[in-house]
Amino acid sequence: MASRSNEPRSKKHKGGDHRRKGKAPASASTPDFDSHRFKSYQHQLRFNNEIACAGNPVRERCLVLEEGEYDEIWDLVSYYKWWDLFTPLERAAESIVKEFYANVDFQKHLEIKDYSSFVRGVQVKFDASTLAKLLKCRTFKECSYQRRYDQAGTKEETIEVICKPGTHLRNLKVRSTDLTRVARSWSQLIHHNIMPRSNVSDLTVDRSQLIVAIMLREPINVGQILADSLLEFAYPNRQFVVKHASLITKLCVAQKVPIPVADRTLTPMNPLNRRAIDILDDEPVVPDDPPVEDEDDTAPLDGSRLDRIEALILQQQERIDQFQHSMQERADQFQHFMQDSWASQRQYYDERFTRIDTHLMQMTQQFYFQPHPTGLEAPSVFPPTGDDVAGGH
């Protein structure tokens, strides 16, 4: 039988306490955080540093059309069953939305493709199926938008489907002024409700191809697009802007998150109705000279290309001359201003010095020539004359 007589006894430490055999030393304590609102101290830190002081939000927009008003838009909304998608809440809870973004776990998403967050003690899921069920959207087995975005569509098809006649594109990035009225209406809805963006003057490739897919009635799984959009905007180390406020509030309400009553609210922007669509420009584009594409730079220049290049050089030279002339005029004006300012300042100080000299002269005369208070005259600073000596002074 093994004996325990040779085992060392536990040593007594300072303070009279004893360590138990096999117990690891206590680790450094984790900083305190609000465990009801945040998953960890790091999530609370991100909320305080990046999200709490976020700027103006990108507000969602409601689509309001009566029967007979732009039926081509409403028919597509009905085809995809996007009624709830384009009907945001009148008020969204700002604190709930910001805590939702702060608690998204990106490391977990990279490992197991987890689309979830943590809001007021509740795990909130925002995967594609959850969002589609919440918004009652139509789902498809495949998504034409994803294929278009991966493979990129053609410029000819993009111009034909969403652009005004006479539009020329260098790539699939489209200016909003080149869109038809209906396509521009879809651009407004996409930039506010599906893939929010502050700058709506240009359509990026993904957004332009989404409009093409919508107007061609291709299969689109908007739930996956919204899930990826929520995940993208919650990504840390980027300038945070509140987006999808109504959608996140709907998610939290559906999943039994307690919504604070006395909370700051976010409201949608003005609805997109017939009047708002009517003012969108739908005039054809007056094309300039079409851009020269797919030309071999090593080919010899013909006469027409040389004339265009020479005209561009002359135009740039005229602009440079105009700029130099403008700068010379400004320099002359500044020089005249400085000269006039110096002359006026010099005149001002000359007048002040003259007044000061006059005042000092008057004070000197009063001091030496006024009668003394005792009846005696003040001592003269001038040498005595002969009359003064004869008079006994």
XYZ file of C-alpha atoms in Angstrom:
393
model
C 0.000 0.000 0.000
C 1.257 3.392 -0.899
C 2.235 5.487 2.061
C 1.446 9.250 2.399
C 3.930 9.812 5.259
C 6.541 11.309 2.934
C 4.203 13.852 1.264
C 5.031 17.460 2.121
C 2.598 19.251 4.328
C 0.847 22.364 3.072
C 2.767 25.453 3.959
C 1.185 28.248 5.895
C 1.246 31.584 4.056
C 1.355 35.037 5.436
C -1.924 36.093 6.940
C -2.675 32.615 8.278
C -4.479 31.257 5.167
C -3.768 27.913 3.517
C -3.919 27.042 -0.193
C -5.790 23.955 -1.232
C -3.977 21.436 -3.299
C -4.721 21.726 -7.038
C -6.645 25.066 -6.869
C -5.587 27.568 -9.537
C -4.839 31.135 -8.507
C -7.641 33.649 -8.979
C -7.617 35.387 -12.397
C -7.892 39.085 -12.962
C -11.485 40.277 -12.556
C -13.451 41.330 -15.654
C -14.493 44.997 -15.686
C -18.085 45.578 -14.665
C -20.665 46.013 -17.427
C -24.422 46.080 -17.812
C -25.144 42.377 -18.405
C -28.819 43.063 -19.089
C -28.017 45.260 -22.095
C -24.711 43.859 -23.389
C -23.198 40.435 -23.987
C -19.757 41.424 -22.704
C -17.644 44.336 -21.615
C -16.222 44.616 -25.159
C -19.709 45.031 -26.629
C -20.525 47.740 -24.093
C -17.229 49.457 -24.871
C -18.024 49.465 -28.581
C -21.463 50.876 -27.847
C -20.006 53.752 -25.831
C -17.180 54.559 -28.266
C -18.762 54.055 -31.701
C -22.532 53.678 -31.592
C -23.995 55.823 -28.806
C -22.955 59.100 -30.474
C -23.906 58.090 -34.051
C -24.931 60.848 -36.445
C -28.083 61.309 -38.483
C -29.771 57.983 -39.298
C -30.793 56.770 -42.757
C -34.545 56.695 -42.292
C -36.864 54.186 -43.933
C -39.529 55.263 -46.405
C -43.130 54.191 -46.822
C -44.647 53.511 -50.254
C -48.133 55.020 -50.549
C -49.929 54.598 -53.880
C -53.630 54.620 -54.664
C -55.284 52.385 -57.229
C -54.314 53.480 -60.731
C -51.153 55.312 -59.603
C -47.977 53.804 -61.029
C -49.380 50.308 -61.320
C -46.045 49.050 -62.701
C -44.481 49.718 -59.268
C -47.350 48.332 -57.202
C -47.597 45.190 -59.358
C -43.965 44.363 -58.575
C -44.523 44.992 -54.865
C -47.479 42.604 -54.968
C -45.507 40.012 -56.965
C -42.751 39.874 -54.336
C -45.190 40.453 -51.404
C -43.164 43.387 -50.097
C -46.060 45.299 -48.555
C -44.702 45.076 -44.988
C -41.180 45.796 -46.187
C -42.281 49.198 -47.477
C -44.527 49.966 -44.486
C -42.156 50.995 -41.672
C -43.247 51.669 -38.110
C -44.202 55.208 -37.218
C -41.785 55.084 -34.273
C -38.698 52.918 -33.737
C -36.866 52.645 -30.410
C -33.411 54.193 -30.853
C -31.745 52.588 -27.826
C -32.973 49.115 -28.849
C -31.631 49.577 -32.381
C -28.205 50.713 -31.192
C -27.897 47.892 -28.654
C -28.834 45.418 -31.392
C -25.891 46.563 -33.527
C -23.498 46.674 -30.548
C -24.187 43.046 -29.563
C -23.727 41.354 -32.952
C -21.005 38.714 -32.515
C -18.899 38.708 -35.691
C -16.494 36.051 -34.529
C -19.389 33.671 -33.992
C -20.796 34.548 -37.416
C -17.491 33.731 -39.108
C -17.358 30.355 -37.375
C -20.924 29.078 -37.792
C -22.668 31.726 -39.949
C -24.686 32.922 -36.986
C -27.149 35.751 -37.624
C -28.148 36.796 -34.118
C -27.768 39.562 -31.579
C -28.558 40.171 -27.912
C -31.102 42.790 -26.829
C -32.267 43.314 -23.231
C -31.635 39.721 -22.197
C -33.132 38.159 -25.357
C -31.293 36.519 -28.240
C -32.659 38.112 -31.428
C -32.256 36.153 -34.667
C -32.104 37.938 -38.014
C -31.346 35.170 -40.501
C -32.974 35.102 -43.954
C -35.867 32.796 -43.021
C -36.702 34.784 -39.866
C -36.795 38.052 -41.802
C -38.857 36.585 -44.656
C -41.359 35.168 -42.177
C -41.534 38.455 -40.289
C -42.185 40.509 -43.450
C -44.316 37.784 -45.114
C -42.207 38.044 -48.269
C -42.179 35.623 -51.152
C -39.187 33.264 -51.114
C -37.404 31.484 -53.964
C -35.031 28.542 -54.217
C -32.444 30.659 -56.029
C -31.665 34.369 -55.981
C -31.088 36.009 -59.339
C -29.651 39.116 -57.669
C -26.792 37.161 -56.116
C -25.942 35.635 -59.491
C -26.051 39.046 -61.158
C -23.833 40.564 -58.485
C -21.290 37.733 -58.687
C -21.124 37.565 -62.491
C -22.088 41.191 -63.223
C -24.701 42.012 -65.809
C -24.171 43.738 -69.123
C -24.234 47.470 -69.746
C -26.622 47.061 -72.648
C -29.204 45.273 -70.495
C -28.788 47.790 -67.665
C -29.361 50.714 -70.051
C -32.363 49.044 -71.660
C -34.126 48.155 -68.388
C -33.501 51.066 -65.993
C -31.895 53.975 -67.897
C -33.305 56.803 -69.999
C -32.802 56.741 -73.766
C -29.445 58.178 -74.785
C -27.589 57.085 -71.646
C -23.953 55.973 -72.024
C -22.316 53.946 -69.248
C -18.617 53.309 -68.764
C -19.387 50.634 -66.164
C -22.369 49.320 -64.234
C -22.325 52.274 -61.815
C -25.293 54.478 -62.763
C -26.092 58.082 -61.892
C -29.561 58.599 -60.450
C -30.260 61.298 -63.054
C -29.831 58.654 -65.803
C -32.615 56.452 -64.389
C -36.180 56.382 -65.638
C -38.866 57.612 -63.278
C -39.919 54.100 -62.249
C -36.319 52.921 -61.790
C -35.537 56.034 -59.763
C -38.520 55.274 -57.524
C -37.092 51.804 -56.912
C -33.734 53.427 -56.196
C -35.364 55.496 -53.440
C -36.951 52.410 -51.872
C -33.749 50.364 -52.057
C -31.570 53.147 -50.631
C -33.874 53.509 -47.610
C -35.463 50.104 -46.945
C -33.381 47.265 -48.431
C -29.748 48.393 -48.780
C -29.643 51.779 -46.970
C -27.081 54.345 -48.042
C -26.649 58.041 -47.240
C -25.505 59.022 -50.718
C -28.275 58.372 -53.251
C -26.835 60.361 -56.170
C -25.162 57.265 -57.653
C -26.158 53.623 -57.888
C -23.405 51.169 -57.026
C -23.138 47.947 -59.020
C -25.004 45.821 -56.477
C -27.897 48.269 -56.241
C -28.178 48.815 -59.996
C -28.292 45.056 -60.621
C -30.903 44.642 -57.887
C -33.165 47.149 -59.663
C -32.635 45.323 -62.978
C -33.581 42.002 -61.343
C -36.683 43.540 -59.736
C -37.947 45.154 -62.937
C -37.434 41.877 -64.822
C -39.351 39.947 -62.108
C -36.432 37.656 -61.423
C -36.335 35.536 -58.231
C -35.059 37.594 -55.291
C -34.670 36.419 -51.689
C -34.916 39.764 -49.949
C -34.572 38.104 -46.530
C -30.948 37.163 -47.248
C -30.190 40.620 -48.651
C -31.576 42.237 -45.483
C -29.668 39.831 -43.208
C -26.376 40.603 -44.963
C -27.166 44.319 -44.849
C -27.794 44.230 -41.086
C -24.567 42.318 -40.539
C -22.567 44.699 -42.725
C -23.731 47.834 -40.910
C -22.982 46.300 -37.509
C -19.373 45.550 -38.465
C -16.950 47.223 -36.002
C -14.185 49.689 -36.823
C -16.263 51.653 -39.322
C -18.146 54.919 -39.152
C -21.477 53.878 -37.692
C -24.818 55.208 -38.922
C -28.194 53.956 -37.694
C -30.050 52.074 -40.449
C -32.982 49.607 -40.601
C -34.432 51.129 -37.401
C -38.009 50.027 -38.076
C -36.983 46.545 -39.212
C -34.906 45.945 -36.066
C -37.714 47.182 -33.827
C -40.157 44.802 -35.577
C -37.700 41.934 -35.022
C -37.365 42.729 -31.324
C -41.127 43.060 -30.797
C -41.747 39.731 -32.572
C -39.153 38.003 -30.377
C -40.542 39.365 -27.081
C -37.894 41.977 -26.329
C -39.166 44.474 -23.713
C -39.363 47.844 -25.472
C -38.858 50.874 -23.180
C -41.789 53.262 -23.228
C -39.913 56.481 -22.447
C -37.326 56.092 -25.178
C -36.117 58.365 -27.932
C -37.816 57.341 -31.178
C -36.795 57.350 -34.835
C -39.455 58.180 -37.416
C -39.554 57.380 -41.164
C -39.081 60.086 -43.762
C -41.803 61.493 -46.005
C -43.668 58.742 -47.899
C -42.989 57.955 -51.538
C -46.340 58.743 -53.134
C -47.596 59.806 -56.558
C -46.642 63.436 -56.012
C -43.095 62.536 -54.942
C -42.678 60.285 -57.990
C -44.136 62.846 -60.413
C -41.416 65.392 -59.652
C -38.667 62.935 -60.590
C -37.126 63.907 -63.924
C -38.019 61.542 -66.756
C -36.748 63.522 -69.726
C -34.477 61.695 -72.201
C -30.765 62.236 -71.836
C -29.197 64.579 -74.391
C -26.048 62.594 -75.140
C -22.651 64.143 -75.556
C -20.128 62.538 -77.822
C -20.177 58.849 -76.870
C -17.117 57.736 -74.931
C -14.376 56.075 -76.924
C -14.086 52.483 -75.709
C -12.077 49.411 -76.519
C -9.527 51.241 -78.649
C -5.981 50.005 -78.985
C -3.621 52.527 -77.408
C -0.767 51.272 -79.578
C -2.646 51.926 -82.844
C -1.612 54.994 -84.865
C -3.708 58.090 -84.240
C -5.966 59.093 -87.102
C -6.862 62.677 -87.988
C -10.111 62.787 -86.013
C -8.463 61.598 -82.797
C -5.635 64.091 -83.209
C -8.168 66.888 -83.703
C -10.020 65.879 -80.533
C -6.810 65.699 -78.522
C -5.690 69.105 -79.824
C -9.075 70.604 -78.979
C -8.865 69.193 -75.439
C -5.364 70.615 -75.001
C -6.501 74.058 -76.186
C -9.488 73.915 -73.882
C -7.324 73.051 -70.898
C -4.861 75.822 -71.828
C -7.703 78.342 -71.917
C -8.812 77.233 -68.465
C -5.262 77.584 -67.147
C -4.962 81.093 -68.650
C -8.275 82.118 -67.133
C -7.182 80.797 -63.761
C -3.857 82.640 -63.913
C -5.612 85.857 -64.958
C -8.063 85.506 -62.077
C -5.247 84.925 -59.578
C -3.358 87.971 -60.891
C -6.450 90.129 -60.477
C -6.866 88.915 -56.920
C -3.192 89.616 -56.167
C -3.517 93.182 -57.555
C -6.663 93.764 -55.519
C -4.925 92.552 -52.379
C -1.932 94.801 -53.026
C -4.159 97.868 -53.519
C -6.056 96.985 -50.379
C -2.854 96.754 -48.340
C -1.583 100.088 -49.713
C -4.856 101.858 -48.956
C -4.997 100.272 -45.527
C -1.433 101.340 -44.718
C -2.076 104.919 -45.903
C -5.227 105.221 -43.797
C -3.494 103.748 -40.744
C -0.540 106.082 -41.160
C -2.824 109.129 -41.426
C -4.707 107.977 -38.333
C -1.562 107.629 -36.218
C -0.091 110.912 -37.512
C -3.219 112.709 -36.364
C -3.064 111.013 -32.958
C 0.633 111.930 -32.492
C -0.147 115.535 -33.421
C -2.954 115.708 -30.864
C -0.720 114.152 -28.219
C 2.084 116.677 -28.918
C -0.374 119.552 -28.720
C -1.789 118.258 -25.461
C 1.679 117.861 -23.930
C 2.610 121.413 -24.968
C -0.529 122.763 -23.314
C 0.160 120.860 -20.113
C 3.762 122.176 -20.014
C 2.638 125.755 -20.451
C 0.002 125.407 -17.727
C 2.542 123.943 -15.310
C 5.216 126.641 -15.724
C 3.149 129.752 -16.320
C 0.033 129.505 -14.177
C 0.146 131.413 -10.737
C 1.397 129.460 -7.724
C -1.249 128.655 -5.085
C 0.656 130.747 -2.435
C 0.705 133.860 -4.604
C 4.266 133.280 -5.749
C 5.038 132.696 -9.319
C 6.289 129.358 -10.389
C 10.046 129.192 -10.921
C 10.964 130.097 -14.428
C 12.959 127.783 -16.569
C 14.294 130.694 -18.585
C 17.439 132.659 -17.514
C 16.733 136.033 -15.692
C 16.771 139.248 -17.772
C 18.270 142.637 -16.838
C 14.915 144.017 -15.675
C 14.538 141.151 -13.304
C 17.976 141.870 -11.721
C 17.239 145.603 -11.389
C 13.909 144.880 -9.723
C 15.634 142.894 -7.021
C 14.432 139.452 -8.110
